[in-house]
PDB file of C-alpha atoms in Angstrom:
ATOM      1  CA  MET A   1      -7.374  66.126  14.158  1.00  0.00           C
ATOM      2  CA  ALA A   2     -10.896  67.545  14.123  1.00  0.00           C
ATOM      3  CA  VAL A   3     -11.920  65.095  16.833  1.00  0.00           C
ATOM      4  CA  GLY A   4      -9.010  66.312  18.971  1.00  0.00           C
ATOM      5  CA  VAL A   5     -10.095  69.932  18.537  1.00  0.00           C
ATOM      6  CA  VAL A   6     -13.690  69.115  19.508  1.00  0.00           C
ATOM      7  CA  ILE A   7     -12.603  67.079  22.535  1.00  0.00           C
ATOM      8  CA  GLY A   8     -10.104  69.792  23.510  1.00  0.00           C
ATOM      9  CA  THR A   9     -12.810  72.458  23.340  1.00  0.00           C
ATOM     10  CA  ALA A  10     -15.182  70.388  25.463  1.00  0.00           C
ATOM     11  CA  PHE A  11     -12.391  69.605  27.916  1.00  0.00           C
ATOM     12  CA  SER A  12     -11.499  73.299  28.128  1.00  0.00           C
ATOM     13  CA  ALA A  13     -15.136  74.127  28.933  1.00  0.00           C
ATOM     14  CA  ILE A  14     -15.147  71.507  31.698  1.00  0.00           C
ATOM     15  CA  VAL A  15     -11.924  72.836  33.216  1.00  0.00           C
ATOM     16  CA  THR A  16     -13.125  76.443  32.941  1.00  0.00           C
ATOM     17  CA  SER A  17     -16.293  75.451  34.796  1.00  0.00           C
ATOM     18  CA  LEU A  18     -14.220  73.608  37.413  1.00  0.00           C
ATOM     19  CA  VAL A  19     -12.088  76.687  37.999  1.00  0.00           C
ATOM     20  CA  ASN A  20     -14.913  79.276  37.867  1.00  0.00           C
ATOM     21  CA  ASP A  21     -17.598  77.323  39.717  1.00  0.00           C
ATOM     22  CA  ILE A  22     -15.661  75.232  42.254  1.00  0.00           C
ATOM     23  CA  ILE A  23     -12.050  76.316  42.821  1.00  0.00           C
ATOM     24  CA  MET A  24     -12.461  80.099  42.632  1.00  0.00           C
ATOM     25  CA  PRO A  25     -15.416  80.238  45.069  1.00  0.00           C
ATOM     26  CA  LEU A  26     -13.329  78.223  47.535  1.00  0.00           C
ATOM     27  CA  ILE A  27     -10.414  80.622  47.122  1.00  0.00           C
ATOM     28  CA  SER A  28     -12.832  83.529  47.390  1.00  0.00           C
ATOM     29  CA  ALA A  29     -14.217  82.131  50.659  1.00  0.00           C
ATOM     30  CA  ALA A  30     -10.677  81.673  51.970  1.00  0.00           C
ATOM     31  CA  THR A  31      -9.814  85.291  51.147  1.00  0.00           C
ATOM     32  CA  GLY A  32     -12.860  86.775  52.848  1.00  0.00           C
ATOM     33  CA  GLY A  33     -15.469  86.707  50.098  1.00  0.00           C
ATOM     34  CA  PHE A  34     -13.592  88.589  47.393  1.00  0.00           C
ATOM     35  CA  ASP A  35     -13.971  87.445  43.793  1.00  0.00           C
ATOM     36  CA  ILE A  36     -10.466  86.859  42.472  1.00  0.00           C
ATOM     37  CA  SER A  37     -11.373  87.818  38.905  1.00  0.00           C
ATOM     38  CA  ASP A  38     -12.319  91.282  40.260  1.00  0.00           C
ATOM     39  CA  TRP A  39      -8.903  91.861  41.813  1.00  0.00           C
ATOM     40  CA  LYS A  40      -7.245  94.762  40.076  1.00  0.00           C
ATOM     41  CA  TRP A  41      -4.726  97.527  40.451  1.00  0.00           C
ATOM     42  CA  VAL A  42      -6.334 100.844  39.574  1.00  0.00           C
ATOM     43  CA  ILE A  43      -4.009 103.185  37.687  1.00  0.00           C
ATOM     44  CA  SER A  44      -6.537 106.001  37.330  1.00  0.00           C
ATOM     45  CA  GLU A  45     -10.071 106.020  38.643  1.00  0.00           C
ATOM     46  CA  ALA A  46     -13.139 106.654  36.531  1.00  0.00           C
ATOM     47  CA  GLN A  47     -14.422 110.224  36.409  1.00  0.00           C
ATOM     48  CA  TYR A  48     -18.138 110.965  36.654  1.00  0.00           C
ATOM     49  CA  ASP A  49     -20.187 113.981  35.542  1.00  0.00           C
ATOM     50  CA  PRO A  50     -21.907 115.152  38.740  1.00  0.00           C
ATOM     51  CA  VAL A  51     -24.985 116.412  36.911  1.00  0.00           C
ATOM     52  CA  THR A  52     -25.810 113.377  34.750  1.00  0.00           C
ATOM     53  CA  ASN A  53     -23.929 110.873  36.912  1.00  0.00           C
ATOM     54  CA  ALA A  54     -22.444 109.443  33.696  1.00  0.00           C
ATOM     55  CA  ILE A  55     -18.854 108.292  33.263  1.00  0.00           C
ATOM     56  CA  THR A  56     -16.795 110.909  31.453  1.00  0.00           C
ATOM     57  CA  LYS A  57     -13.490 109.035  31.643  1.00  0.00           C
ATOM     58  CA  ALA A  58     -13.189 105.255  32.008  1.00  0.00           C
ATOM     59  CA  GLU A  59     -11.166 103.625  34.729  1.00  0.00           C
ATOM     60  CA  ALA A  60      -7.658 102.408  33.813  1.00  0.00           C
ATOM     61  CA  ALA A  61      -6.748  99.292  35.755  1.00  0.00           C
ATOM     62  CA  LEU A  62      -4.643  96.172  35.565  1.00  0.00           C
ATOM     63  CA  HIS A  63      -6.970  93.184  36.138  1.00  0.00           C
ATOM     64  CA  TRP A  64      -4.414  90.837  37.630  1.00  0.00           C
ATOM     65  CA  GLY A  65      -7.073  88.681  39.310  1.00  0.00           C
ATOM     66  CA  ASN A  66      -8.460  87.646  35.930  1.00  0.00           C
ATOM     67  CA  PHE A  67      -4.905  86.938  34.787  1.00  0.00           C
ATOM     68  CA  LEU A  68      -4.398  84.766  37.881  1.00  0.00           C
ATOM     69  CA  GLN A  69      -7.600  82.877  37.090  1.00  0.00           C
ATOM     70  CA  CYS A  70      -6.420  82.256  33.498  1.00  0.00           C
ATOM     71  CA  ILE A  71      -3.086  80.952  34.803  1.00  0.00           C
ATOM     72  CA  LEU A  72      -4.953  78.590  37.126  1.00  0.00           C
ATOM     73  CA  ASN A  73      -7.075  77.382  34.174  1.00  0.00           C
ATOM     74  CA  PHE A  74      -3.921  76.755  32.167  1.00  0.00           C
ATOM     75  CA  LEU A  75      -2.203  74.848  34.982  1.00  0.00           C
ATOM     76  CA  ILE A  76      -5.214  72.590  35.521  1.00  0.00           C
ATOM     77  CA  ILE A  77      -5.565  71.877  31.794  1.00  0.00           C
ATOM     78  CA  ALA A  78      -1.817  71.213  31.496  1.00  0.00           C
ATOM     79  CA  PHE A  79      -1.900  68.873  34.502  1.00  0.00           C
ATOM     80  CA  CYS A  80      -4.878  66.942  33.129  1.00  0.00           C
ATOM     81  CA  ILE A  81      -3.244  66.592  29.705  1.00  0.00           C
ATOM     82  CA  PHE A  82      -0.036  65.457  31.395  1.00  0.00           C
ATOM     83  CA  VAL A  83      -1.907  62.773  33.347  1.00  0.00           C
ATOM     84  CA  VAL A  84      -3.805  61.548  30.272  1.00  0.00           C
ATOM     85  CA  LEU A  85      -0.626  61.407  28.162  1.00  0.00           C
ATOM     86  CA  ARG A  86       1.183  59.616  30.970  1.00  0.00           C
ATOM     87  CA  ILE A  87      -1.567  56.971  31.086  1.00  0.00           C
ATOM     88  CA  PHE A  88      -1.502  56.522  27.301  1.00  0.00           C
ATOM     89  CA  MET A  89       2.297  56.263  27.181  1.00  0.00           C
ATOM     90  CA  SER A  90       2.315  53.746  30.018  1.00  0.00           C
ATOM     91  CA  ALA A  91      -0.328  51.662  28.272  1.00  0.00           C
ATOM     92  CA  LYS A  92       1.587  51.871  24.984  1.00  0.00           C
ATOM     93  CA  THR A  93       4.816  50.760  26.672  1.00  0.00           C
ATOM     94  CA  ARG A  94       3.066  47.822  28.338  1.00  0.00           C
ATOM     95  CA  MET A  95       1.464  46.790  25.043  1.00  0.00           C
ATOM     96  CA  GLU A  96       4.821  46.933  23.238  1.00  0.00           C
ATOM     97  CA  LYS A  97       6.451  44.878  25.969  1.00  0.00           C
ATOM     98  CA  ALA A  98       3.619  42.339  25.822  1.00  0.00           C
ATOM     99  CA  GLN A  99       3.960  42.044  22.034  1.00  0.00           C
ATOM    100  CA  GLU A 100       7.692  41.420  22.399  1.00  0.00           C
ATOM    101  CA  GLY A 101       7.010  38.690  24.935  1.00  0.00           C
ATOM    102  CA  TYR A 102       8.392  40.814  27.745  1.00  0.00           C
ATOM    103  CA  LYS A 103       6.725  39.965  31.022  1.00  0.00           C
ATOM    104  CA  THR A 104       5.952  42.634  33.591  1.00  0.00           C
ATOM    105  CA  LEU A 105       4.827  42.466  37.182  1.00  0.00           C
ATOM    106  CA  ASN A 106       1.146  43.042  37.797  1.00  0.00           C
ATOM    107  CA  LYS A 107       0.206  45.936  40.054  1.00  0.00           C
ATOM    108  CA  ALA A 108      -0.058  43.831  43.229  1.00  0.00           C
ATOM    109  CA  GLU A 109       3.283  42.061  42.629  1.00  0.00           C
ATOM    110  CA  TYR A 110       4.935  45.395  41.831  1.00  0.00           C
ATOM    111  CA  LYS A 111       3.668  47.021  45.037  1.00  0.00           C
ATOM    112  CA  GLN A 112       4.589  43.982  47.152  1.00  0.00           C
ATOM    113  CA  LEU A 113       8.145  43.807  45.768  1.00  0.00           C
ATOM    114  CA  ARG A 114       8.556  47.564  46.197  1.00  0.00           C
ATOM    115  CA  ARG A 115       7.383  47.354  49.840  1.00  0.00           C
ATOM    116  CA  GLU A 116       9.736  44.457  50.595  1.00  0.00           C
ATOM    117  CA  LEU A 117      12.736  46.212  49.078  1.00  0.00           C
ATOM    118  CA  LYS A 118      11.886  49.473  50.836  1.00  0.00           C
ATOM    119  CA  ALA A 119      11.644  47.595  54.152  1.00  0.00           C
ATOM    120  CA  GLN A 120      15.142  46.250  53.487  1.00  0.00           C
ATOM    121  CA  GLY A 121      16.380  49.834  53.263  1.00  0.00           C
ATOM    122  CA  LYS A 122      17.096  49.812  49.526  1.00  0.00           C
ATOM    123  CA  SER A 123      17.473  53.103  47.669  1.00  0.00           C
ATOM    124  CA  LYS A 124      15.154  54.137  44.830  1.00  0.00           C
ATOM    125  CA  ALA A 125      17.759  53.194  42.218  1.00  0.00           C
ATOM    126  CA  GLU A 126      18.276  49.765  43.814  1.00  0.00           C
ATOM    127  CA  ILE A 127      14.512  49.179  43.956  1.00  0.00           C
ATOM    128  CA  ASN A 128      14.094  50.096  40.286  1.00  0.00           C
ATOM    129  CA  ALA A 129      17.043  47.870  39.318  1.00  0.00           C
ATOM    130  CA  ALA A 130      15.579  44.971  41.319  1.00  0.00           C
ATOM    131  CA  ILE A 131      12.196  45.414  39.645  1.00  0.00           C
ATOM    132  CA  LEU A 132      13.809  45.421  36.189  1.00  0.00           C
ATOM    133  CA  ALA A 133      15.796  42.312  37.138  1.00  0.00           C
ATOM    134  CA  LYS A 134      12.612  40.567  38.323  1.00  0.00           C
ATOM    135  CA  GLU A 135      10.847  41.445  35.050  1.00  0.00           C
ATOM    136  CA  ALA A 136      13.862  40.171  33.070  1.00  0.00           C
ATOM    137  CA  GLU A 137      13.717  36.948  35.108  1.00  0.00           C
ATOM    138  CA  LEU A 138      10.004  36.573  34.337  1.00  0.00           C
ATOM    139  CA  THR A 139      10.669  37.197  30.647  1.00  0.00           C
ATOM    140  CA  ALA A 140      13.460  34.601  30.551  1.00  0.00           C
ATOM    141  CA  ALA A 141      11.260  32.053  32.325  1.00  0.00           C
ATOM    142  CA  ALA A 142       8.394  32.703  29.905  1.00  0.00           C
ATOM    143  CA  LYS A 143      10.704  32.327  26.893  1.00  0.00           C
ATOM    144  CA  ALA A 144      12.143  29.096  28.311  1.00  0.00           C
ATOM    145  CA  GLU A 145       8.599  27.781  28.825  1.00  0.00           C
ATOM    146  CA  GLU A 146       7.682  28.708  25.255  1.00  0.00           C
ATOM    147  CA  GLU A 147      10.797  26.945  23.939  1.00  0.00           C
ATOM    148  CA  ARG A 148       9.989  23.858  26.019  1.00  0.00           C
ATOM    149  CA  LYS A 149       6.433  23.772  24.676  1.00  0.00           C
ATOM    150  CA  ALA A 150       7.673  24.230  21.106  1.00  0.00           C
ATOM    151  CA  ALA A 151      10.173  21.376  21.524  1.00  0.00           C
ATOM    152  CA  GLU A 152       7.458  19.159  23.040  1.00  0.00           C
ATOM    153  CA  GLU A 153       5.068  19.939  20.191  1.00  0.00           C
ATOM    154  CA  LYS A 154       7.806  19.199  17.670  1.00  0.00           C
ATOM    155  CA  ALA A 155       8.568  15.854  19.327  1.00  0.00           C
ATOM    156  CA  ASN A 156       4.879  14.894  19.406  1.00  0.00           C
ATOM    157  CA  ALA A 157       4.085  16.278  15.959  1.00  0.00           C
ATOM    158  CA  PRO A 158       3.234  13.784  13.243  1.00  0.00           C
ATOM    159  CA  GLU A 159       5.916  13.254  10.647  1.00  0.00           C
ATOM    160  CA  THR A 160       5.729  15.242   7.472  1.00  0.00           C
ATOM    161  CA  THR A 161       5.043  13.619   4.114  1.00  0.00           C
ATOM    162  CA  GLU A 162       8.656  14.120   3.081  1.00  0.00           C
ATOM    163  CA  GLN A 163       9.917  12.359   6.206  1.00  0.00           C
ATOM    164  CA  LEU A 164       7.515   9.446   5.645  1.00  0.00           C
ATOM    165  CA  LEU A 165       8.570   9.059   1.994  1.00  0.00           C
ATOM    166  CA  THR A 166      12.240   9.106   3.001  1.00  0.00           C
ATOM    167  CA  GLN A 167      11.621   6.324   5.539  1.00  0.00           C
ATOM    168  CA  ILE A 168       9.697   4.242   2.966  1.00  0.00           C
ATOM    169  CA  ARG A 169      12.541   4.654   0.447  1.00  0.00           C
ATOM    170  CA  ASP A 170      15.113   3.586   3.041  1.00  0.00           C
ATOM    171  CA  LEU A 171      13.039   0.516   4.012  1.00  0.00           C
ATOM    172  CA  LEU A 172      12.575  -0.443   0.343  1.00  0.00           C
ATOM    173  CA  GLN A 173      16.319  -0.192  -0.240  1.00  0.00           C
ATOM    174  CA  ILE A 174      17.018  -2.416   2.768  1.00  0.00           C
ATOM    175  CA  ASN A 175      14.443  -5.001   1.593  1.00  0.00           C
ATOM    176  CA  SER A 176      15.756  -4.992  -1.984  1.00  0.00           C
ATOM    177  CA  GLN A 177      19.289  -5.715  -0.765  1.00  0.00           C
ATOM    178  CA  LYS A 178      18.172  -8.846   1.109  1.00  0.00           C
TER     179      LYS A 178
END
């Protein structure tokens, strides 16, 4: 868990830098050079002492630009975490399927089949069903091939000691009866 906290902190720093140093200057340029974090709604302005030019009453303002920047930070972090989790879950699903002997289409086959079905005017549901059917077909073919190889190995396998002793006993019984 500690590793996750450290990585999360580093990731947060990277995203904060991305927002502050790249995205916000672009937004600022698009809005005419204003810094978004400085956007605010002033409720009451600061009051100055005319003699000393010091602030006698602080400004009261809602800094909604900073709030907007924090929301943008959150959305980028959430999106990145979503993408990373999606990649991990996809990899986990593929590994589980591979361990079960379930065959899946590689990326090129998947894209090709999807293009062909889309060209035929199939709906999304029909395309997904066809892809699942193709993967089931591949799985069945792989299992049949494994069964064939197992049967071939069994047929070509040397006889066990028990089988050899049983054959010797049977031959001895036949010879003793003659």
